[in-house]
mmCIF file of C-alpha atoms and ligand atoms in Angstrom:
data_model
loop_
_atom_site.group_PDB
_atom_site.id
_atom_site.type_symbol
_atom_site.label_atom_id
_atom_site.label_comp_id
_atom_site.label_asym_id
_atom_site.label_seq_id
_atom_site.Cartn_x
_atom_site.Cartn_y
_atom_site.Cartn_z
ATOM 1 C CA UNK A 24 45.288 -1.085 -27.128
ATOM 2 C CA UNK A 25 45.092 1.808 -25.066
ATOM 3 C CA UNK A 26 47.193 1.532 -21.705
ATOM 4 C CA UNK A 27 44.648 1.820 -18.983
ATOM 5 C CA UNK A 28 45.272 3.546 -16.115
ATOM 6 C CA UNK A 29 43.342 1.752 -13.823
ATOM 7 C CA UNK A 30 40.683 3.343 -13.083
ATOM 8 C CA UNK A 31 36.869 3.909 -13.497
ATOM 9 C CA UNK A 32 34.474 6.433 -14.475
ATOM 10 C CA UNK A 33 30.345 6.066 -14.666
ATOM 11 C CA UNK A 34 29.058 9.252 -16.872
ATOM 12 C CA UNK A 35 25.463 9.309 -17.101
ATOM 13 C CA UNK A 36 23.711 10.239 -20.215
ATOM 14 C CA UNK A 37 26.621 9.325 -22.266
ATOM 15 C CA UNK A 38 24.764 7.945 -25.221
ATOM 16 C CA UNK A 39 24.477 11.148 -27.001
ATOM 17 C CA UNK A 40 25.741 14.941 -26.573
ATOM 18 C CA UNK A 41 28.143 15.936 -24.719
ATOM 19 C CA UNK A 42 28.406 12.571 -22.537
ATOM 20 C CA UNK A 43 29.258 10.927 -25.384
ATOM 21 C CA UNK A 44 32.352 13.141 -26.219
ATOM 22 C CA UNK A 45 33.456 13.042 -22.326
ATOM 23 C CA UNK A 46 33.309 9.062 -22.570
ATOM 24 C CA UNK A 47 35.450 8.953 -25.431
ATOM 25 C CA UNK A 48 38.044 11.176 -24.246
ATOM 26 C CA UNK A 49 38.172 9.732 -20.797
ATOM 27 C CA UNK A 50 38.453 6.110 -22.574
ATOM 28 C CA UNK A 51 40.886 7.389 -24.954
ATOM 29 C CA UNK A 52 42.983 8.525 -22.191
ATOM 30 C CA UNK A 53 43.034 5.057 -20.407
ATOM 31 C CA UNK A 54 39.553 5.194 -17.978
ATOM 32 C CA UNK A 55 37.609 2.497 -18.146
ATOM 33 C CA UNK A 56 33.939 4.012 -18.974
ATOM 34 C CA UNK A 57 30.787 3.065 -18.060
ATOM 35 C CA UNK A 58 28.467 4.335 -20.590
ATOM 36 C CA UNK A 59 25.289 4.832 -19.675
ATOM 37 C CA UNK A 60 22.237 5.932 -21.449
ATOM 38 C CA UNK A 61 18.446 4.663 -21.969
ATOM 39 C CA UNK A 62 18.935 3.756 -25.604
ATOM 40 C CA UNK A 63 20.384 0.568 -25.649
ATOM 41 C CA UNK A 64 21.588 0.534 -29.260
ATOM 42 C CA UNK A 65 23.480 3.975 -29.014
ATOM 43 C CA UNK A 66 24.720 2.595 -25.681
ATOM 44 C CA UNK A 67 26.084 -0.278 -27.452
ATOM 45 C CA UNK A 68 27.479 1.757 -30.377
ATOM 46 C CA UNK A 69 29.506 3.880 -28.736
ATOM 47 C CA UNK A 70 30.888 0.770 -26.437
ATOM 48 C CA UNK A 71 31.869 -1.105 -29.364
ATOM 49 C CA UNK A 72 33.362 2.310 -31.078
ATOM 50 C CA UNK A 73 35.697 2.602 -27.916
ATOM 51 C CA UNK A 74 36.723 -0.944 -27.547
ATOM 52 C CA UNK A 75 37.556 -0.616 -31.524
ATOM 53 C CA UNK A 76 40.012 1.933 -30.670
ATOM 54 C CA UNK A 77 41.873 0.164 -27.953
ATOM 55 C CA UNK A 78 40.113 1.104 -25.005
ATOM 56 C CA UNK A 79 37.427 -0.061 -22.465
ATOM 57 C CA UNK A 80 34.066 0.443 -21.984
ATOM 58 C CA UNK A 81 30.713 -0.970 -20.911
ATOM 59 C CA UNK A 82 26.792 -0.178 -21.595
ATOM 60 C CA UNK A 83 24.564 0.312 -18.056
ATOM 61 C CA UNK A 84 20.785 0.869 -19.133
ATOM 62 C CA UNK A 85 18.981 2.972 -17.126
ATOM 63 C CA UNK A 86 15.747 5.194 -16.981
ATOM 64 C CA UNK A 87 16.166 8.307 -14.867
ATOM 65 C CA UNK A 88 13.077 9.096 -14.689
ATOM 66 C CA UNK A 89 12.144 5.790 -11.856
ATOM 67 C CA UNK A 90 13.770 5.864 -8.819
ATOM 68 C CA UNK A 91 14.108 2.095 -9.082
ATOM 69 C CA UNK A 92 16.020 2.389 -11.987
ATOM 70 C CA UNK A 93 18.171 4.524 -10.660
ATOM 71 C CA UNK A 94 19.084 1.995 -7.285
ATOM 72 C CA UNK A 95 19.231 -0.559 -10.025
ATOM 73 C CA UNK A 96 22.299 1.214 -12.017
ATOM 74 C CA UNK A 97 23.878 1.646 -8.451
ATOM 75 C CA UNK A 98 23.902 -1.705 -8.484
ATOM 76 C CA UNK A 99 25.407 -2.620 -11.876
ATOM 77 C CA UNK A 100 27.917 0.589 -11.132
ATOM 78 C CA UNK A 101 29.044 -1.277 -8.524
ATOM 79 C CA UNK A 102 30.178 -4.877 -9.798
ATOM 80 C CA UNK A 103 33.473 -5.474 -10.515
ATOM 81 C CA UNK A 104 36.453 -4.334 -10.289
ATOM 82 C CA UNK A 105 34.439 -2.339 -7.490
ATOM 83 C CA UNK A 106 36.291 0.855 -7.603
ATOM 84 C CA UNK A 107 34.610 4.551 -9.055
ATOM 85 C CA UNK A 108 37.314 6.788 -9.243
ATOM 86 C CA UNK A 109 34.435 9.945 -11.188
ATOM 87 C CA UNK A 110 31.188 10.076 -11.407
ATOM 88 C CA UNK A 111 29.806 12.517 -13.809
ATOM 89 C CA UNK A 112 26.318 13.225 -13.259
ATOM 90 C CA UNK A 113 25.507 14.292 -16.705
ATOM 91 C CA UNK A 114 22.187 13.171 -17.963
ATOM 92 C CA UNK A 115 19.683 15.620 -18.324
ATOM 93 C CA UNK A 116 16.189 16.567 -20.417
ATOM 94 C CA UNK A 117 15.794 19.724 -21.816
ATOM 95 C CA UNK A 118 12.670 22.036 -21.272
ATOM 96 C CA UNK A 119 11.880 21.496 -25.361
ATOM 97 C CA UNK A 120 10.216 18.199 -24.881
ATOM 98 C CA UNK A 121 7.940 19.421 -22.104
ATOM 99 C CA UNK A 122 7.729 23.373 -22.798
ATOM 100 C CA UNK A 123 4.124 23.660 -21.647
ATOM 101 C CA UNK A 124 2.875 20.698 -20.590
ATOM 102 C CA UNK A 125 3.796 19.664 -16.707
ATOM 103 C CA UNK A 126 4.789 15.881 -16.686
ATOM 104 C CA UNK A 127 5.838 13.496 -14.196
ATOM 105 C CA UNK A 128 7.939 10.663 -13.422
ATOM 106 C CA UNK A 129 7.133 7.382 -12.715
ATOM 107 C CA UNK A 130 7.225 8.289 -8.997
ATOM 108 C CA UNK A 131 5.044 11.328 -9.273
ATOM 109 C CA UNK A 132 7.466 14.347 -9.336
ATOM 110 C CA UNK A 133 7.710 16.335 -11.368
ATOM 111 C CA UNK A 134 9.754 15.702 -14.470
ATOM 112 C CA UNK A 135 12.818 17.481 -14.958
ATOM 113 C CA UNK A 136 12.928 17.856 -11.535
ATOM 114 C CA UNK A 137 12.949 13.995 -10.883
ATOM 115 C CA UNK A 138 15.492 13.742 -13.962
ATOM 116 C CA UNK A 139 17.909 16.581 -13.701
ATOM 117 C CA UNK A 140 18.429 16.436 -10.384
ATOM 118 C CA UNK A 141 16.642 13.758 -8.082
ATOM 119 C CA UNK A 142 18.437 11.237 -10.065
ATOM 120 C CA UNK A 143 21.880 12.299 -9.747
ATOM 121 C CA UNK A 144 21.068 13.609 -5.795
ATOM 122 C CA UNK A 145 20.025 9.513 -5.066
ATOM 123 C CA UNK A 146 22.720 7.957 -7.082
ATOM 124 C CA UNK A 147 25.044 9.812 -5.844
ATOM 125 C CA UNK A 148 24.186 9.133 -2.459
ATOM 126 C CA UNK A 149 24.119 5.137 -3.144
ATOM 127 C CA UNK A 150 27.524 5.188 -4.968
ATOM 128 C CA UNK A 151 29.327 7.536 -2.234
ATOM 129 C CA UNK A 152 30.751 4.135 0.091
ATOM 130 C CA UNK A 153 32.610 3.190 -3.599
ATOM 131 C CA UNK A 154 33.572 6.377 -4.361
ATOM 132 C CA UNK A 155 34.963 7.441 -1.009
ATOM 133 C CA UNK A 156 36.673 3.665 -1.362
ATOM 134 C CA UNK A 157 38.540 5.225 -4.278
ATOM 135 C CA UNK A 158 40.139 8.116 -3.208
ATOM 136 C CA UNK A 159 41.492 10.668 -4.330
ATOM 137 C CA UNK A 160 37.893 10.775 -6.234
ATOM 138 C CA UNK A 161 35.800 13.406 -7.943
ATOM 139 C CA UNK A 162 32.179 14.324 -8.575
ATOM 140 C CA UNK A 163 30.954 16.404 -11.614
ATOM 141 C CA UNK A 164 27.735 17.826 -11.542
ATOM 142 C CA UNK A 165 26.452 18.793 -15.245
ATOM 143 C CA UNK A 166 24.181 21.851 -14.785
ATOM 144 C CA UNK A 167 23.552 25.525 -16.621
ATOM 145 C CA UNK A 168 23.330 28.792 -16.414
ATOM 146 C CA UNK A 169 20.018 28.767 -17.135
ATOM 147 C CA UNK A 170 18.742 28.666 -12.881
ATOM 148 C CA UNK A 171 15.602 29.866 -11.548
ATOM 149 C CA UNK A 172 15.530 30.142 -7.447
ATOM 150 C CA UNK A 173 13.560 27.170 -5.791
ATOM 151 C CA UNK A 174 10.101 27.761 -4.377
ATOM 152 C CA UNK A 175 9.894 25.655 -1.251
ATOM 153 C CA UNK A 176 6.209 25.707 -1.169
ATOM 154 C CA UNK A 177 5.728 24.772 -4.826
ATOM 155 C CA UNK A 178 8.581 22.807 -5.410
ATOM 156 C CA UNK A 179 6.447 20.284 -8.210
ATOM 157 C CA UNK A 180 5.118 23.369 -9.600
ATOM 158 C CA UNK A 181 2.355 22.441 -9.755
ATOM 159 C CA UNK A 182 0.832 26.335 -10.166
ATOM 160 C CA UNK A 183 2.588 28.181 -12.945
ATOM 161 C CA UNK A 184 4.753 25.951 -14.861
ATOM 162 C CA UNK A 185 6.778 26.405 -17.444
ATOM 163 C CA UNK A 186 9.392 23.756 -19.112
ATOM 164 C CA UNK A 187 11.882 26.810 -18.986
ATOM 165 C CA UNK A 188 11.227 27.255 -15.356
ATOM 166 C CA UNK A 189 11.343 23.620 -14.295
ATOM 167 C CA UNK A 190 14.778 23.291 -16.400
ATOM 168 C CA UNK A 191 16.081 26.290 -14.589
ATOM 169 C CA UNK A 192 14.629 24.876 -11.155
ATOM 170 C CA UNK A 193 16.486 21.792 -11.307
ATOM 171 C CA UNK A 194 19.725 23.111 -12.711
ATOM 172 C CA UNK A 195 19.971 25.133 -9.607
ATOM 173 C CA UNK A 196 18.990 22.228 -7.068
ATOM 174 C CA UNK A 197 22.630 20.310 -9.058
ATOM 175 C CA UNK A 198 24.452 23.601 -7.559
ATOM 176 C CA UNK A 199 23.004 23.866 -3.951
ATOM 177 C CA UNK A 200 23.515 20.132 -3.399
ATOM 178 C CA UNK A 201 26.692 20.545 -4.275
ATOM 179 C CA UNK A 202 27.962 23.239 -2.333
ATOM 180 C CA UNK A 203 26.019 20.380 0.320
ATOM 181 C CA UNK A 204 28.074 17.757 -0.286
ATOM 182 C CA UNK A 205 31.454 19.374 -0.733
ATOM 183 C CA UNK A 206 30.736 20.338 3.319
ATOM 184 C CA UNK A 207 29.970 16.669 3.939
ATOM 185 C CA UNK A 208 32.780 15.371 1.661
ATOM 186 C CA UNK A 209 35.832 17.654 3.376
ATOM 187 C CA UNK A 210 38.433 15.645 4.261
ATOM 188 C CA UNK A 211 36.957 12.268 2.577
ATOM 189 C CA UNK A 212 39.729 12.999 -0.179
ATOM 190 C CA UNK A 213 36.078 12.803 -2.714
ATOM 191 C CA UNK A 214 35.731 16.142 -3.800
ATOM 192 C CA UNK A 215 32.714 17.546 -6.194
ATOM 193 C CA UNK A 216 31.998 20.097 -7.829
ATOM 194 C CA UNK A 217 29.389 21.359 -10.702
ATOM 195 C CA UNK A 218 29.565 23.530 -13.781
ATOM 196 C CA UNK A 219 27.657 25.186 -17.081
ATOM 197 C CA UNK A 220 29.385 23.608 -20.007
ATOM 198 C CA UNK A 221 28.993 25.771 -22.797
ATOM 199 C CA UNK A 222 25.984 27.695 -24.055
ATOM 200 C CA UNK A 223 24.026 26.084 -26.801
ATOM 201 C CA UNK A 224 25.708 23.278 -27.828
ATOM 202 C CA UNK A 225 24.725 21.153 -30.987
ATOM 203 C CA UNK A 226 22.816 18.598 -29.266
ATOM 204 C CA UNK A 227 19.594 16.808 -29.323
ATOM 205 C CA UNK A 228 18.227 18.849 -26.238
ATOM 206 C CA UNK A 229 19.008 22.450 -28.056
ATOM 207 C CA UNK A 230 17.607 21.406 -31.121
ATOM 208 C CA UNK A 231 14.553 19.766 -29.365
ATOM 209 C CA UNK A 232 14.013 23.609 -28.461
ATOM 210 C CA UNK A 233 14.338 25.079 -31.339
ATOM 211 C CA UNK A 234 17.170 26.580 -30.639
ATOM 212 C CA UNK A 235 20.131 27.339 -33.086
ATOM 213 C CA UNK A 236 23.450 26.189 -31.236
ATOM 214 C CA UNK A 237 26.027 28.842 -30.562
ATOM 215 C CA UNK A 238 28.790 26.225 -29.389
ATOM 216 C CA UNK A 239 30.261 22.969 -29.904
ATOM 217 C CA UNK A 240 29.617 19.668 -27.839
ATOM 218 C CA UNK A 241 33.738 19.978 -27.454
ATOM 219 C CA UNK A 242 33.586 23.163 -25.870
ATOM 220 C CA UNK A 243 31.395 21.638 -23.327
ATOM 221 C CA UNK A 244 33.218 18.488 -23.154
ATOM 222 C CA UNK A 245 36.392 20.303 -22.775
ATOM 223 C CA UNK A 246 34.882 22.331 -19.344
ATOM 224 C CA UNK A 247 33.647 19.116 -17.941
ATOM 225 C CA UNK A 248 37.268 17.311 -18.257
ATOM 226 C CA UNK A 249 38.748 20.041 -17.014
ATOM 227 C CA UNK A 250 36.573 19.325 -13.916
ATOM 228 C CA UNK A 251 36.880 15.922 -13.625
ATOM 229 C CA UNK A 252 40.848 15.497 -14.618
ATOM 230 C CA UNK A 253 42.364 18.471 -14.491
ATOM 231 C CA UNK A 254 45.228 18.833 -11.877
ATOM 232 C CA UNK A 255 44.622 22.122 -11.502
ATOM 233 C CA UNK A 256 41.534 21.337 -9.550
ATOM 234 C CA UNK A 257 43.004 18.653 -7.023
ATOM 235 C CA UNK A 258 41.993 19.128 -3.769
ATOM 236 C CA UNK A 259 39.266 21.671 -4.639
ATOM 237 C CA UNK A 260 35.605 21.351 -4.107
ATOM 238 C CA UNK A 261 32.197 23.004 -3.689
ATOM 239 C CA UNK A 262 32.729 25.487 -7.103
ATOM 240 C CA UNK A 263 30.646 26.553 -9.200
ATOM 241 C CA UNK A 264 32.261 26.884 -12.905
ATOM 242 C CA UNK A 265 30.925 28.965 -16.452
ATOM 243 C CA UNK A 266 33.035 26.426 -18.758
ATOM 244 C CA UNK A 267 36.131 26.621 -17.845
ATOM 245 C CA UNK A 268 35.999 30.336 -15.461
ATOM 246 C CA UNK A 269 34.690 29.712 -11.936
ATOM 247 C CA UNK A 270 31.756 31.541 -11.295
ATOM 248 C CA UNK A 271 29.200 33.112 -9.131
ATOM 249 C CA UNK A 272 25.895 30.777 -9.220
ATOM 250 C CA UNK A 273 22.358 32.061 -8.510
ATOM 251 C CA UNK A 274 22.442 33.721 -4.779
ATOM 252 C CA UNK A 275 20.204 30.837 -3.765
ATOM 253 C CA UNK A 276 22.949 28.389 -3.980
ATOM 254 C CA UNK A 277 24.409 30.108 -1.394
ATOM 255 C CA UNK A 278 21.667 30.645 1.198
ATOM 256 C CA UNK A 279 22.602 27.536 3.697
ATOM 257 C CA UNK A 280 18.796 27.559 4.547
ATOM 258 C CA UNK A 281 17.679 27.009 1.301
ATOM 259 C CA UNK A 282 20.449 24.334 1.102
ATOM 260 C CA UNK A 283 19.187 22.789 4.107
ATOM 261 C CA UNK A 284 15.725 22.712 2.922
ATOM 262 C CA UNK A 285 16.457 21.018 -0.450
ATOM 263 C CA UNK A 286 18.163 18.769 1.616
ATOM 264 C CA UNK A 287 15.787 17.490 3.820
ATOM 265 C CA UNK A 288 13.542 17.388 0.826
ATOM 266 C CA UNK A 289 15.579 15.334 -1.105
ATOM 267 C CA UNK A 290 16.284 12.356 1.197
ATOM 268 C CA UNK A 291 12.675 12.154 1.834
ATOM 269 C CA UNK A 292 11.438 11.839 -1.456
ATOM 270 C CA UNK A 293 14.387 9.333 -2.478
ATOM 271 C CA UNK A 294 13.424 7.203 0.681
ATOM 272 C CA UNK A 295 17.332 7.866 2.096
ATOM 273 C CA UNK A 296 16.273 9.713 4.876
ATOM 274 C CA UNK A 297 15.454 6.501 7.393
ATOM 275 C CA UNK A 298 18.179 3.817 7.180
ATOM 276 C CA UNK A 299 15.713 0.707 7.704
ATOM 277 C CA UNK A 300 14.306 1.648 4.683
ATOM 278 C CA UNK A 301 17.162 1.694 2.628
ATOM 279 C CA UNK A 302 18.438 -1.053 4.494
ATOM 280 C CA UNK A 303 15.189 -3.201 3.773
ATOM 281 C CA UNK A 304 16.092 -2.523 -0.195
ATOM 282 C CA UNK A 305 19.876 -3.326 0.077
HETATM 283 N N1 NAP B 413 23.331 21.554 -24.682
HETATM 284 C C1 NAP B 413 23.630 22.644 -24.027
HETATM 285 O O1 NAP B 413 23.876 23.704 -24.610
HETATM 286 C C2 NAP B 413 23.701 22.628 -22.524
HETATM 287 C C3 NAP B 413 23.913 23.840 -21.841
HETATM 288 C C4 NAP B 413 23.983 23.832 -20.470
HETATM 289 C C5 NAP B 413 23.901 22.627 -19.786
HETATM 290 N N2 NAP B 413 23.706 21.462 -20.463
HETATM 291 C C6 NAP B 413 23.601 20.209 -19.683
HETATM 292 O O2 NAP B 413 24.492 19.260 -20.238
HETATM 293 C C7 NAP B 413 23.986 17.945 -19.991
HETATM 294 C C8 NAP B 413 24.031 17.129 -21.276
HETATM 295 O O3 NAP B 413 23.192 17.764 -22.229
HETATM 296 P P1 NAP B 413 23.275 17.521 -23.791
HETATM 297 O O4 NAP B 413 23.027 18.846 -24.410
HETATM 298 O O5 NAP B 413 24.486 16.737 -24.131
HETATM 299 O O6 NAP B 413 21.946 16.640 -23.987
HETATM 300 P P2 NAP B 413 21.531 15.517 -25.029
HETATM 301 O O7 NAP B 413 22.385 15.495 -26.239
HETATM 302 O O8 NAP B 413 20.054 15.677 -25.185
HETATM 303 O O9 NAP B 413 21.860 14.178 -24.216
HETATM 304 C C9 NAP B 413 21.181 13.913 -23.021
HETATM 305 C C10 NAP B 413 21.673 12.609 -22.445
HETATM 306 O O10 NAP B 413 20.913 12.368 -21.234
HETATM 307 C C11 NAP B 413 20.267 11.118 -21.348
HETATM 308 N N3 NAP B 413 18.939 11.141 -20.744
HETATM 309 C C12 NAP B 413 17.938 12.030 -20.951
HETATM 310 N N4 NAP B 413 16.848 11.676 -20.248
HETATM 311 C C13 NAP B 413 17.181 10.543 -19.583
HETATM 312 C C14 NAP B 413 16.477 9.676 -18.715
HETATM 313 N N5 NAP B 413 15.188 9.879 -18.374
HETATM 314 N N6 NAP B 413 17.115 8.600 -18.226
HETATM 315 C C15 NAP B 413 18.382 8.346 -18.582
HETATM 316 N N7 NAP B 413 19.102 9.121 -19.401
HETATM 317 C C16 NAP B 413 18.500 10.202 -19.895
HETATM 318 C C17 NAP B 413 20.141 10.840 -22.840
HETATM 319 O O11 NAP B 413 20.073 9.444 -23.009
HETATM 320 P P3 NAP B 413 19.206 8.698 -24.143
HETATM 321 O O12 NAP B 413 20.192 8.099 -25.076
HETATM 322 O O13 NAP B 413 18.494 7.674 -23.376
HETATM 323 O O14 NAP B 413 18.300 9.724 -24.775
HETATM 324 C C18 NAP B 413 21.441 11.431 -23.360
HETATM 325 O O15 NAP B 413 22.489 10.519 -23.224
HETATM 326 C C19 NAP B 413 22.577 18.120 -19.424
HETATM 327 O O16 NAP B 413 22.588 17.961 -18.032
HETATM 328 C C20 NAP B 413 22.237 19.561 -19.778
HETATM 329 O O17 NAP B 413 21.300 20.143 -18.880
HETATM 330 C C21 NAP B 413 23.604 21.425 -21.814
#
């Protein structure tokens, strides 16, 4: 039995890739993991692979891509023992699956958009009272290097899209909200910060692109922990990081207007922008 240290960590998209190597380290190391995923029998796998080796984990099911189904793995994230000590927002589609064609999600964005970072942006924002409930508390971001500047007046791209240029789109939106949050969160004792793991890993997204990996998923695993654990970044917050070397993001990330835009943009299309509606849900 592993000793658990009594605490709790929800990484999305840990049913394959690199998620899945974070969730076993961080249950190998005492966390108790909630492994999330939309493939319930991978979900289940790896869930009954930690438990085997002493440790404790369970499987949240949960479609990205629908809003609803995102407020609905709030909700399960939140049952007992009600505490969420890291949240790794680490789910993400690649641009392979969609390299020409523009698709949406079930609420009419566009996809990677929606998935990459829409997602993560509203559960975030519904998991913040829990997290800021179980301070000292961390946020990872999963993003890239690959970033393409937003353009506010096509933000759906709906003129000139590209899978590579949505996946870069919403890679950057992870970084600007953010540097966001990290303003709202100083003080809270929640800090958050966001990172490129490693350059072509050997995962199902690279390969879906027909790309030959350059890296391994425990490179990339390594930079996230190092993120979400590592002493060395206690107390810090708002940082961009290339693995494990902080970095200099895309110049957009740091224009506060831009930041402000996205913003604005986000908590309307998640619905969090007026309180009676998300109180009507709750
Ligand atoms: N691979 C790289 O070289 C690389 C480089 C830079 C950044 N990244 C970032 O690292 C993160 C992890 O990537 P990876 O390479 O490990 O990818 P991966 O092996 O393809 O795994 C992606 C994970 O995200 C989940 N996911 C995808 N779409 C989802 C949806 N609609 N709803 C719920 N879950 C969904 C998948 O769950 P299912 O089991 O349901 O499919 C899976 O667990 C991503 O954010 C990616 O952008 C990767």
């Amino acid at each position: 039995m592993t000793e658990s240290n009594g605490k709790t960590a929800l990484i999305t998209g840990s049913t394959d890739g690199v998620g899945r190597v974070v969730a076993k380290r961080l249950a190998g190391s005492g966390w108790r993991v909630l492994v999330h995923g939309r493939d319930r029998e991978r979900g289940e796998a790896l869930v009954a692979e930690i438990k085997a080796a002493g440790g404790a984990a369970e499987f949240l099911s949960a479609d990205l891509s629908s809003m609803a189904e995102v407020r609905r793995l709030a909700d399960a994230a939140q049952k007992a023992p009600r505490r969420l000590d890291l949240l790794i927002n680490n789910a993400g589609l690649g641009s392979g699956a969609s390299r020409t064609t523009r698709r949406t999600s079930a609420d009419g964005h566009e996809l990677l958009f929606a998935v990459n970072y829409l997602a993560g942006f509203l559960l975030t924002h519904l998991l913040l009272p829990l997290v800021k409930k179980s301070t000292p508390a961390r946020i990872v971001n999963v993003s890239s290097l690959g970033q393409q500047a937003i353009d506010f007046d096509d933000v759906m791209l709906t003129h000139g899209y590209s899978g590579s240029r949505a996946y870069c789109q919403s890679k950057l939106a992870q970084i600007l909200f953010t540097i966001d949050l990290a303003h709202e969160l100083a003080g809270s004792g929640v800090t958050v910060n966001t990172l490129h793991p490693a350059t072509y890993m050997n995962t199902t997204m690279v390969r879906q692109s027909g790309v030959t990996p350059i890296s391994s998923v425990e490179d990339g695993a390594e930079a996230i922990l190092k993120l979400a654990v590592s002493p060395e970044l206690d107390g810090k917050s708002g940082l961009y990081f290339n693995g494990q070397r902080e970095a200099r993001a895309d110049a957009q990330a740091y224009d506060a207007d831009a930041r402000r835009r996205l913003k604005a943009l986000s908590l309307q299309l998640t619905d969090l922008s007026t309180p009676s509606s998300s109180a009507a849900r709750s």
